[in-house]
PDB file of C-alpha atoms in Angstrom:
ATOM      1  CA  GLY A   1       0.000   0.000   0.000  1.00  0.00           C
ATOM      2  CA  ALA A   2       0.924   3.645  -0.307  1.00  0.00           C
ATOM      3  CA  VAL A   3       3.283   4.783   2.435  1.00  0.00           C
ATOM      4  CA  VAL A   4       3.959   8.338   3.513  1.00  0.00           C
ATOM      5  CA  SER A   5       6.911   8.899   5.803  1.00  0.00           C
ATOM      6  CA  GLN A   6       7.142  11.967   8.003  1.00  0.00           C
ATOM      7  CA  HIS A   7      10.236  13.012   9.889  1.00  0.00           C
ATOM      8  CA  PRO A   8      10.920  13.817  12.655  1.00  0.00           C
ATOM      9  CA  SER A   9       8.134  12.268  14.693  1.00  0.00           C
ATOM     10  CA  TRP A  10       8.661  14.719  17.504  1.00  0.00           C
ATOM     11  CA  VAL A  11      10.796  17.769  18.171  1.00  0.00           C
ATOM     12  CA  ILE A  12      11.336  20.041  21.142  1.00  0.00           C
ATOM     13  CA  CYS A  13      13.098  23.330  20.637  1.00  0.00           C
ATOM     14  CA  LYS A  14      13.518  26.795  22.051  1.00  0.00           C
ATOM     15  CA  SER A  15      11.384  29.739  21.071  1.00  0.00           C
ATOM     16  CA  GLY A  16      12.795  31.623  18.096  1.00  0.00           C
ATOM     17  CA  THR A  17      14.341  28.663  16.305  1.00  0.00           C
ATOM     18  CA  SER A  18      13.209  27.320  12.953  1.00  0.00           C
ATOM     19  CA  VAL A  19      12.078  23.740  12.536  1.00  0.00           C
ATOM     20  CA  LYS A  20      11.933  21.728   9.327  1.00  0.00           C
ATOM     21  CA  ILE A  21       9.583  18.765   8.866  1.00  0.00           C
ATOM     22  CA  GLU A  22       9.948  16.369   5.929  1.00  0.00           C
ATOM     23  CA  CYS A  23       7.214  14.420   4.198  1.00  0.00           C
ATOM     24  CA  ARG A  24       8.060  11.688   1.704  1.00  0.00           C
ATOM     25  CA  SER A  25       5.908   9.398  -0.393  1.00  0.00           C
ATOM     26  CA  LEU A  26       7.900   6.169  -0.366  1.00  0.00           C
ATOM     27  CA  ASP A  27       6.350   4.008  -3.042  1.00  0.00           C
ATOM     28  CA  PHE A  28       4.441   6.397  -5.258  1.00  0.00           C
ATOM     29  CA  GLN A  29       4.779   9.801  -6.845  1.00  0.00           C
ATOM     30  CA  ALA A  30       2.482  12.374  -5.293  1.00  0.00           C
ATOM     31  CA  THR A  31       1.129  15.071  -7.554  1.00  0.00           C
ATOM     32  CA  THR A  32      -0.098  16.958  -4.528  1.00  0.00           C
ATOM     33  CA  MET A  33       0.930  17.085  -0.896  1.00  0.00           C
ATOM     34  CA  PHE A  34      -0.977  18.648   1.958  1.00  0.00           C
ATOM     35  CA  TRP A  35      -0.011  19.967   5.374  1.00  0.00           C
ATOM     36  CA  TYR A  36      -2.405  19.826   8.305  1.00  0.00           C
ATOM     37  CA  ARG A  37      -2.334  20.976  11.881  1.00  0.00           C
ATOM     38  CA  GLN A  38      -4.222  19.258  14.680  1.00  0.00           C
ATOM     39  CA  PHE A  39      -4.892  20.512  18.190  1.00  0.00           C
ATOM     40  CA  PRO A  40      -5.854  18.110  21.003  1.00  0.00           C
ATOM     41  CA  LYS A  41      -9.303  16.555  20.584  1.00  0.00           C
ATOM     42  CA  GLN A  42      -9.902  18.446  17.369  1.00  0.00           C
ATOM     43  CA  SER A  43      -9.982  17.361  13.749  1.00  0.00           C
ATOM     44  CA  LEU A  44      -7.285  18.059  11.189  1.00  0.00           C
ATOM     45  CA  MET A  45      -7.181  21.601   9.842  1.00  0.00           C
ATOM     46  CA  LEU A  46      -5.712  22.077   6.376  1.00  0.00           C
ATOM     47  CA  MET A  47      -2.870  24.592   6.343  1.00  0.00           C
ATOM     48  CA  ALA A  48      -1.667  24.460   2.757  1.00  0.00           C
ATOM     49  CA  THR A  49      -1.665  22.510  -0.471  1.00  0.00           C
ATOM     50  CA  SER A  50       1.485  22.085  -2.504  1.00  0.00           C
ATOM     51  CA  ASN A  51       2.060  20.837  -6.021  1.00  0.00           C
ATOM     52  CA  GLU A  52       5.492  19.808  -7.183  1.00  0.00           C
ATOM     53  CA  GLY A  53       7.428  22.677  -8.721  1.00  0.00           C
ATOM     54  CA  SER A  54       4.934  25.401  -7.882  1.00  0.00           C
ATOM     55  CA  LYS A  55       4.152  27.665  -4.961  1.00  0.00           C
ATOM     56  CA  ALA A  56       1.980  26.340  -2.180  1.00  0.00           C
ATOM     57  CA  THR A  57      -1.586  27.497  -1.737  1.00  0.00           C
ATOM     58  CA  TYR A  58      -2.267  28.520   1.853  1.00  0.00           C
ATOM     59  CA  GLU A  59      -5.599  28.412   3.643  1.00  0.00           C
ATOM     60  CA  GLN A  60      -7.064  31.597   4.998  1.00  0.00           C
ATOM     61  CA  GLY A  61      -5.420  32.645   8.243  1.00  0.00           C
ATOM     62  CA  VAL A  62      -2.220  30.663   7.692  1.00  0.00           C
ATOM     63  CA  GLU A  63       0.872  32.869   7.470  1.00  0.00           C
ATOM     64  CA  LYS A  64       2.897  31.848   4.450  1.00  0.00           C
ATOM     65  CA  ASP A  65       5.994  33.623   5.753  1.00  0.00           C
ATOM     66  CA  LYS A  66       5.702  31.693   8.984  1.00  0.00           C
ATOM     67  CA  PHE A  67       5.096  28.274   7.486  1.00  0.00           C
ATOM     68  CA  LEU A  68       7.375  27.822   4.490  1.00  0.00           C
ATOM     69  CA  ILE A  69       6.550  24.938   2.196  1.00  0.00           C
ATOM     70  CA  ASN A  70       8.877  23.521  -0.415  1.00  0.00           C
ATOM     71  CA  HIS A  71       7.795  20.779  -2.785  1.00  0.00           C
ATOM     72  CA  ALA A  72      10.945  20.112  -4.760  1.00  0.00           C
ATOM     73  CA  SER A  73      10.088  16.682  -6.137  1.00  0.00           C
ATOM     74  CA  LEU A  74       7.168  14.321  -6.604  1.00  0.00           C
ATOM     75  CA  THR A  75       8.169  12.441  -3.470  1.00  0.00           C
ATOM     76  CA  LEU A  76       9.275  15.149  -1.034  1.00  0.00           C
ATOM     77  CA  SER A  77       7.676  18.169   0.571  1.00  0.00           C
ATOM     78  CA  THR A  78       9.034  20.115   3.532  1.00  0.00           C
ATOM     79  CA  LEU A  79       7.364  22.423   6.015  1.00  0.00           C
ATOM     80  CA  THR A  80       9.583  24.904   7.857  1.00  0.00           C
ATOM     81  CA  VAL A  81       8.148  26.658  10.885  1.00  0.00           C
ATOM     82  CA  THR A  82      10.192  29.828  11.060  1.00  0.00           C
ATOM     83  CA  SER A  83      10.969  31.631  14.315  1.00  0.00           C
ATOM     84  CA  ALA A  84       8.731  29.224  16.183  1.00  0.00           C
ATOM     85  CA  HIS A  85       6.904  30.344  19.329  1.00  0.00           C
ATOM     86  CA  PRO A  86       4.995  28.388  21.984  1.00  0.00           C
ATOM     87  CA  GLU A  87       1.690  29.016  20.202  1.00  0.00           C
ATOM     88  CA  ASP A  88       3.074  27.075  17.216  1.00  0.00           C
ATOM     89  CA  SER A  89       3.225  23.950  19.358  1.00  0.00           C
ATOM     90  CA  SER A  90       0.929  21.415  17.756  1.00  0.00           C
ATOM     91  CA  PHE A  91       0.704  18.133  15.872  1.00  0.00           C
ATOM     92  CA  TYR A  92       1.585  18.605  12.213  1.00  0.00           C
ATOM     93  CA  ILE A  93       0.540  15.975   9.674  1.00  0.00           C
ATOM     94  CA  CYS A  94       1.301  15.712   5.980  1.00  0.00           C
ATOM     95  CA  SER A  95      -0.523  13.759   3.321  1.00  0.00           C
ATOM     96  CA  ALA A  96       0.188  12.832  -0.264  1.00  0.00           C
ATOM     97  CA  ARG A  97      -2.193  12.261  -3.102  1.00  0.00           C
ATOM     98  CA  THR A  98      -2.200  10.916  -6.601  1.00  0.00           C
ATOM     99  CA  GLY A  99      -5.849  10.379  -7.295  1.00  0.00           C
ATOM    100  CA  GLU A 100      -7.858   9.080  -4.346  1.00  0.00           C
ATOM    101  CA  PRO A 101      -7.520   8.442  -1.460  1.00  0.00           C
ATOM    102  CA  GLN A 102      -5.042  10.627   0.375  1.00  0.00           C
ATOM    103  CA  HIS A 103      -2.411   8.863   2.451  1.00  0.00           C
ATOM    104  CA  PHE A 104      -1.118  10.395   5.639  1.00  0.00           C
ATOM    105  CA  GLY A 105       2.166  10.496   7.459  1.00  0.00           C
ATOM    106  CA  ASP A 106       2.354   9.660  11.120  1.00  0.00           C
ATOM    107  CA  GLY A 107       2.619  13.261  12.211  1.00  0.00           C
ATOM    108  CA  THR A 108       5.203  15.422  13.944  1.00  0.00           C
ATOM    109  CA  ARG A 109       4.666  16.551  17.510  1.00  0.00           C
ATOM    110  CA  LEU A 110       6.216  20.025  17.779  1.00  0.00           C
ATOM    111  CA  SER A 111       6.801  21.513  21.230  1.00  0.00           C
ATOM    112  CA  ILE A 112       8.237  25.010  21.513  1.00  0.00           C
ATOM    113  CA  LEU A 113       9.591  25.952  24.922  1.00  0.00           C
TER     114      LEU A 113
ATOM    115  CA  SER B   1     -19.339  26.209   2.564  1.00  0.00           C
ATOM    116  CA  GLN B   2     -19.532  22.498   3.232  1.00  0.00           C
ATOM    117  CA  LYS B   3     -20.342  21.510   6.807  1.00  0.00           C
ATOM    118  CA  ILE B   4     -19.728  17.968   8.021  1.00  0.00           C
ATOM    119  CA  GLU B   5     -21.156  16.467  11.188  1.00  0.00           C
ATOM    120  CA  GLN B   6     -20.394  13.140  12.804  1.00  0.00           C
ATOM    121  CA  ASN B   7     -23.119  11.769  15.013  1.00  0.00           C
ATOM    122  CA  SER B   8     -21.420  12.046  18.323  1.00  0.00           C
ATOM    123  CA  GLU B   9     -18.113  13.083  19.746  1.00  0.00           C
ATOM    124  CA  ALA B  10     -17.793   9.790  21.611  1.00  0.00           C
ATOM    125  CA  LEU B  11     -19.440   6.389  21.372  1.00  0.00           C
ATOM    126  CA  ASN B  12     -19.112   3.460  23.783  1.00  0.00           C
ATOM    127  CA  ILE B  13     -20.182  -0.034  22.816  1.00  0.00           C
ATOM    128  CA  GLN B  14     -19.770  -3.536  24.179  1.00  0.00           C
ATOM    129  CA  GLU B  15     -17.313  -5.939  22.569  1.00  0.00           C
ATOM    130  CA  GLY B  16     -18.970  -8.128  19.933  1.00  0.00           C
ATOM    131  CA  LYS B  17     -21.657  -5.590  19.064  1.00  0.00           C
ATOM    132  CA  THR B  18     -21.880  -3.612  15.835  1.00  0.00           C
ATOM    133  CA  ALA B  19     -20.686  -0.031  16.005  1.00  0.00           C
ATOM    134  CA  THR B  20     -22.490   2.417  13.725  1.00  0.00           C
ATOM    135  CA  LEU B  21     -21.011   5.848  13.080  1.00  0.00           C
ATOM    136  CA  THR B  22     -22.767   8.582  11.115  1.00  0.00           C
ATOM    137  CA  CYS B  23     -21.415  11.279   8.837  1.00  0.00           C
ATOM    138  CA  ASN B  24     -23.742  13.992   7.546  1.00  0.00           C
ATOM    139  CA  TYR B  25     -22.913  16.821   5.168  1.00  0.00           C
ATOM    140  CA  THR B  26     -24.920  19.899   4.330  1.00  0.00           C
ATOM    141  CA  ASN B  27     -24.264  21.104   0.829  1.00  0.00           C
ATOM    142  CA  TYR B  28     -22.468  19.709  -2.173  1.00  0.00           C
ATOM    143  CA  SER B  29     -22.539  16.022  -2.911  1.00  0.00           C
ATOM    144  CA  PRO B  30     -18.976  14.804  -2.768  1.00  0.00           C
ATOM    145  CA  ALA B  31     -17.361  12.864  -5.567  1.00  0.00           C
ATOM    146  CA  TYR B  32     -15.851  10.608  -2.905  1.00  0.00           C
ATOM    147  CA  LEU B  33     -16.456   9.973   0.738  1.00  0.00           C
ATOM    148  CA  GLN B  34     -13.728   8.350   2.784  1.00  0.00           C
ATOM    149  CA  TRP B  35     -13.383   6.935   6.275  1.00  0.00           C
ATOM    150  CA  TYR B  36     -10.151   7.055   8.234  1.00  0.00           C
ATOM    151  CA  ARG B  37      -9.049   5.725  11.585  1.00  0.00           C
ATOM    152  CA  GLN B  38      -6.803   7.812  13.826  1.00  0.00           C
ATOM    153  CA  ASP B  39      -5.085   6.568  16.962  1.00  0.00           C
ATOM    154  CA  PRO B  40      -3.723   9.030  19.557  1.00  0.00           C
ATOM    155  CA  GLY B  41      -0.494  10.632  18.401  1.00  0.00           C
ATOM    156  CA  ARG B  42      -0.675   9.026  14.956  1.00  0.00           C
ATOM    157  CA  GLY B  43      -1.750  10.130  11.506  1.00  0.00           C
ATOM    158  CA  PRO B  44      -5.061   9.020   9.959  1.00  0.00           C
ATOM    159  CA  VAL B  45      -5.090   5.604   8.324  1.00  0.00           C
ATOM    160  CA  PHE B  46      -7.271   5.101   5.256  1.00  0.00           C
ATOM    161  CA  LEU B  47     -10.025   2.491   5.652  1.00  0.00           C
ATOM    162  CA  LEU B  48     -12.633   2.738   2.891  1.00  0.00           C
ATOM    163  CA  LEU B  49     -13.628   4.986   0.012  1.00  0.00           C
ATOM    164  CA  ILE B  50     -17.079   5.145  -1.559  1.00  0.00           C
ATOM    165  CA  ARG B  51     -18.001   7.037  -4.712  1.00  0.00           C
ATOM    166  CA  GLU B  52     -21.102   9.156  -5.187  1.00  0.00           C
ATOM    167  CA  ASN B  53     -22.662   6.563  -7.498  1.00  0.00           C
ATOM    168  CA  GLU B  54     -22.083   3.691  -5.055  1.00  0.00           C
ATOM    169  CA  LYS B  55     -24.474   2.642  -2.299  1.00  0.00           C
ATOM    170  CA  GLU B  56     -22.337   0.312  -0.227  1.00  0.00           C
ATOM    171  CA  LYS B  57     -18.757  -0.885   0.216  1.00  0.00           C
ATOM    172  CA  ARG B  58     -17.412  -3.665   2.403  1.00  0.00           C
ATOM    173  CA  LYS B  59     -14.011  -4.674   3.653  1.00  0.00           C
ATOM    174  CA  GLU B  60     -13.729  -7.514   6.143  1.00  0.00           C
ATOM    175  CA  ARG B  61     -15.688  -6.355   9.243  1.00  0.00           C
ATOM    176  CA  LEU B  62     -16.213  -2.863   7.870  1.00  0.00           C
ATOM    177  CA  LYS B  63     -19.148  -1.599   5.847  1.00  0.00           C
ATOM    178  CA  VAL B  64     -19.841   1.866   4.493  1.00  0.00           C
ATOM    179  CA  THR B  65     -23.106   3.104   3.005  1.00  0.00           C
ATOM    180  CA  PHE B  66     -23.682   6.318   1.131  1.00  0.00           C
ATOM    181  CA  ASP B  67     -27.067   7.994   0.661  1.00  0.00           C
ATOM    182  CA  THR B  68     -26.805  11.167  -1.423  1.00  0.00           C
ATOM    183  CA  THR B  69     -30.514  11.909  -0.879  1.00  0.00           C
ATOM    184  CA  LEU B  70     -30.094  11.984   2.888  1.00  0.00           C
ATOM    185  CA  LYS B  71     -26.570  13.447   2.514  1.00  0.00           C
ATOM    186  CA  GLN B  72     -25.360  10.794   4.884  1.00  0.00           C
ATOM    187  CA  SER B  73     -22.821   8.006   5.182  1.00  0.00           C
ATOM    188  CA  LEU B  74     -22.966   5.230   7.756  1.00  0.00           C
ATOM    189  CA  PHE B  75     -19.853   3.347   8.871  1.00  0.00           C
ATOM    190  CA  HIS B  76     -20.344  -0.033  10.528  1.00  0.00           C
ATOM    191  CA  ILE B  77     -17.867  -2.202  12.394  1.00  0.00           C
ATOM    192  CA  THR B  78     -19.311  -5.648  13.036  1.00  0.00           C
ATOM    193  CA  ALA B  79     -18.151  -7.972  15.825  1.00  0.00           C
ATOM    194  CA  SER B  80     -16.318  -5.039  17.383  1.00  0.00           C
ATOM    195  CA  GLN B  81     -13.159  -5.624  19.395  1.00  0.00           C
ATOM    196  CA  PRO B  82     -11.319  -3.470  21.960  1.00  0.00           C
ATOM    197  CA  ALA B  83      -8.606  -3.017  19.302  1.00  0.00           C
ATOM    198  CA  ASP B  84     -11.160  -1.107  17.215  1.00  0.00           C
ATOM    199  CA  SER B  85     -11.127   1.684  19.814  1.00  0.00           C
ATOM    200  CA  ALA B  86      -9.938   4.832  18.021  1.00  0.00           C
ATOM    201  CA  THR B  87     -11.204   8.059  16.503  1.00  0.00           C
ATOM    202  CA  TYR B  88     -12.935   7.602  13.163  1.00  0.00           C
ATOM    203  CA  LEU B  89     -12.990  10.463  10.702  1.00  0.00           C
ATOM    204  CA  CYS B  90     -15.085  10.845   7.602  1.00  0.00           C
ATOM    205  CA  ALA B  91     -13.717  12.999   4.805  1.00  0.00           C
ATOM    206  CA  LEU B  92     -15.289  14.384   1.664  1.00  0.00           C
ATOM    207  CA  THR B  93     -13.699  15.136  -1.677  1.00  0.00           C
ATOM    208  CA  TYR B  94     -15.589  17.546  -3.913  1.00  0.00           C
ATOM    209  CA  GLY B  95     -13.879  19.379  -6.724  1.00  0.00           C
ATOM    210  CA  GLN B  96     -10.389  20.242  -5.537  1.00  0.00           C
ATOM    211  CA  ASN B  97     -11.523  20.289  -1.913  1.00  0.00           C
ATOM    212  CA  PHE B  98     -10.953  17.674   0.742  1.00  0.00           C
ATOM    213  CA  VAL B  99     -12.628  18.225   4.103  1.00  0.00           C
ATOM    214  CA  PHE B 100     -12.556  16.194   7.328  1.00  0.00           C
ATOM    215  CA  GLY B 101     -15.412  15.784   9.728  1.00  0.00           C
ATOM    216  CA  PRO B 102     -14.777  16.356  13.441  1.00  0.00           C
ATOM    217  CA  GLY B 103     -14.474  12.631  14.186  1.00  0.00           C
ATOM    218  CA  THR B 104     -16.120  10.177  16.554  1.00  0.00           C
ATOM    219  CA  ARG B 105     -14.099   8.624  19.363  1.00  0.00           C
ATOM    220  CA  LEU B 106     -15.137   4.978  19.598  1.00  0.00           C
ATOM    221  CA  SER B 107     -14.483   2.936  22.713  1.00  0.00           C
ATOM    222  CA  VAL B 108     -15.159  -0.819  22.580  1.00  0.00           C
ATOM    223  CA  LEU B 109     -15.494  -2.136  26.098  1.00  0.00           C
ATOM    224  CA  PRO B 110     -14.411  -5.704  26.938  1.00  0.00           C
TER     225      PRO B 110
END
């Protein structure tokens, strides 16, 4: 089956640092990758959609200068949380899609101290 | 905009019984409706997909129905087991949009 690998699975860092999260589709080429954010006991909220080789499309209210997305190949997308602050602490999940359904990574728990 | 509701935030059932989860949407009929399972601290895992022109799909102990007139999907787990305890999310694809419901947290009691 389709596998999406997300790395790292958890990260703890100081306020003000930048954190990069990788999302890879291991056994298929993803035309589109998505980044979600999930707060405790809530559903996934879409942050942005990225297509290989083009700029990401951000959802309303998501700061594109804060959450930098790079989709350099059909199997890799990265999300960089720049100058992270405690309010950025959350569970970040990526997904990859080529047709239906979407397949999800296992998430990255980000804790900013 | 599309609004998705799942019948209850939490559902408790006894082991061996059939769990039935509901997903209702308000506006556009989706091209696809999908069900995912999410365990704490993990990403969603795809379970079943049903298309707008399909009425029912089955996979082992799982069954999904789709009624575009009622704008509703039902998700059944038969002979439920404690290992089925998780949050179940329905998700709709319509056009370029993909939207999750809020999820139902299922607990199967031994």
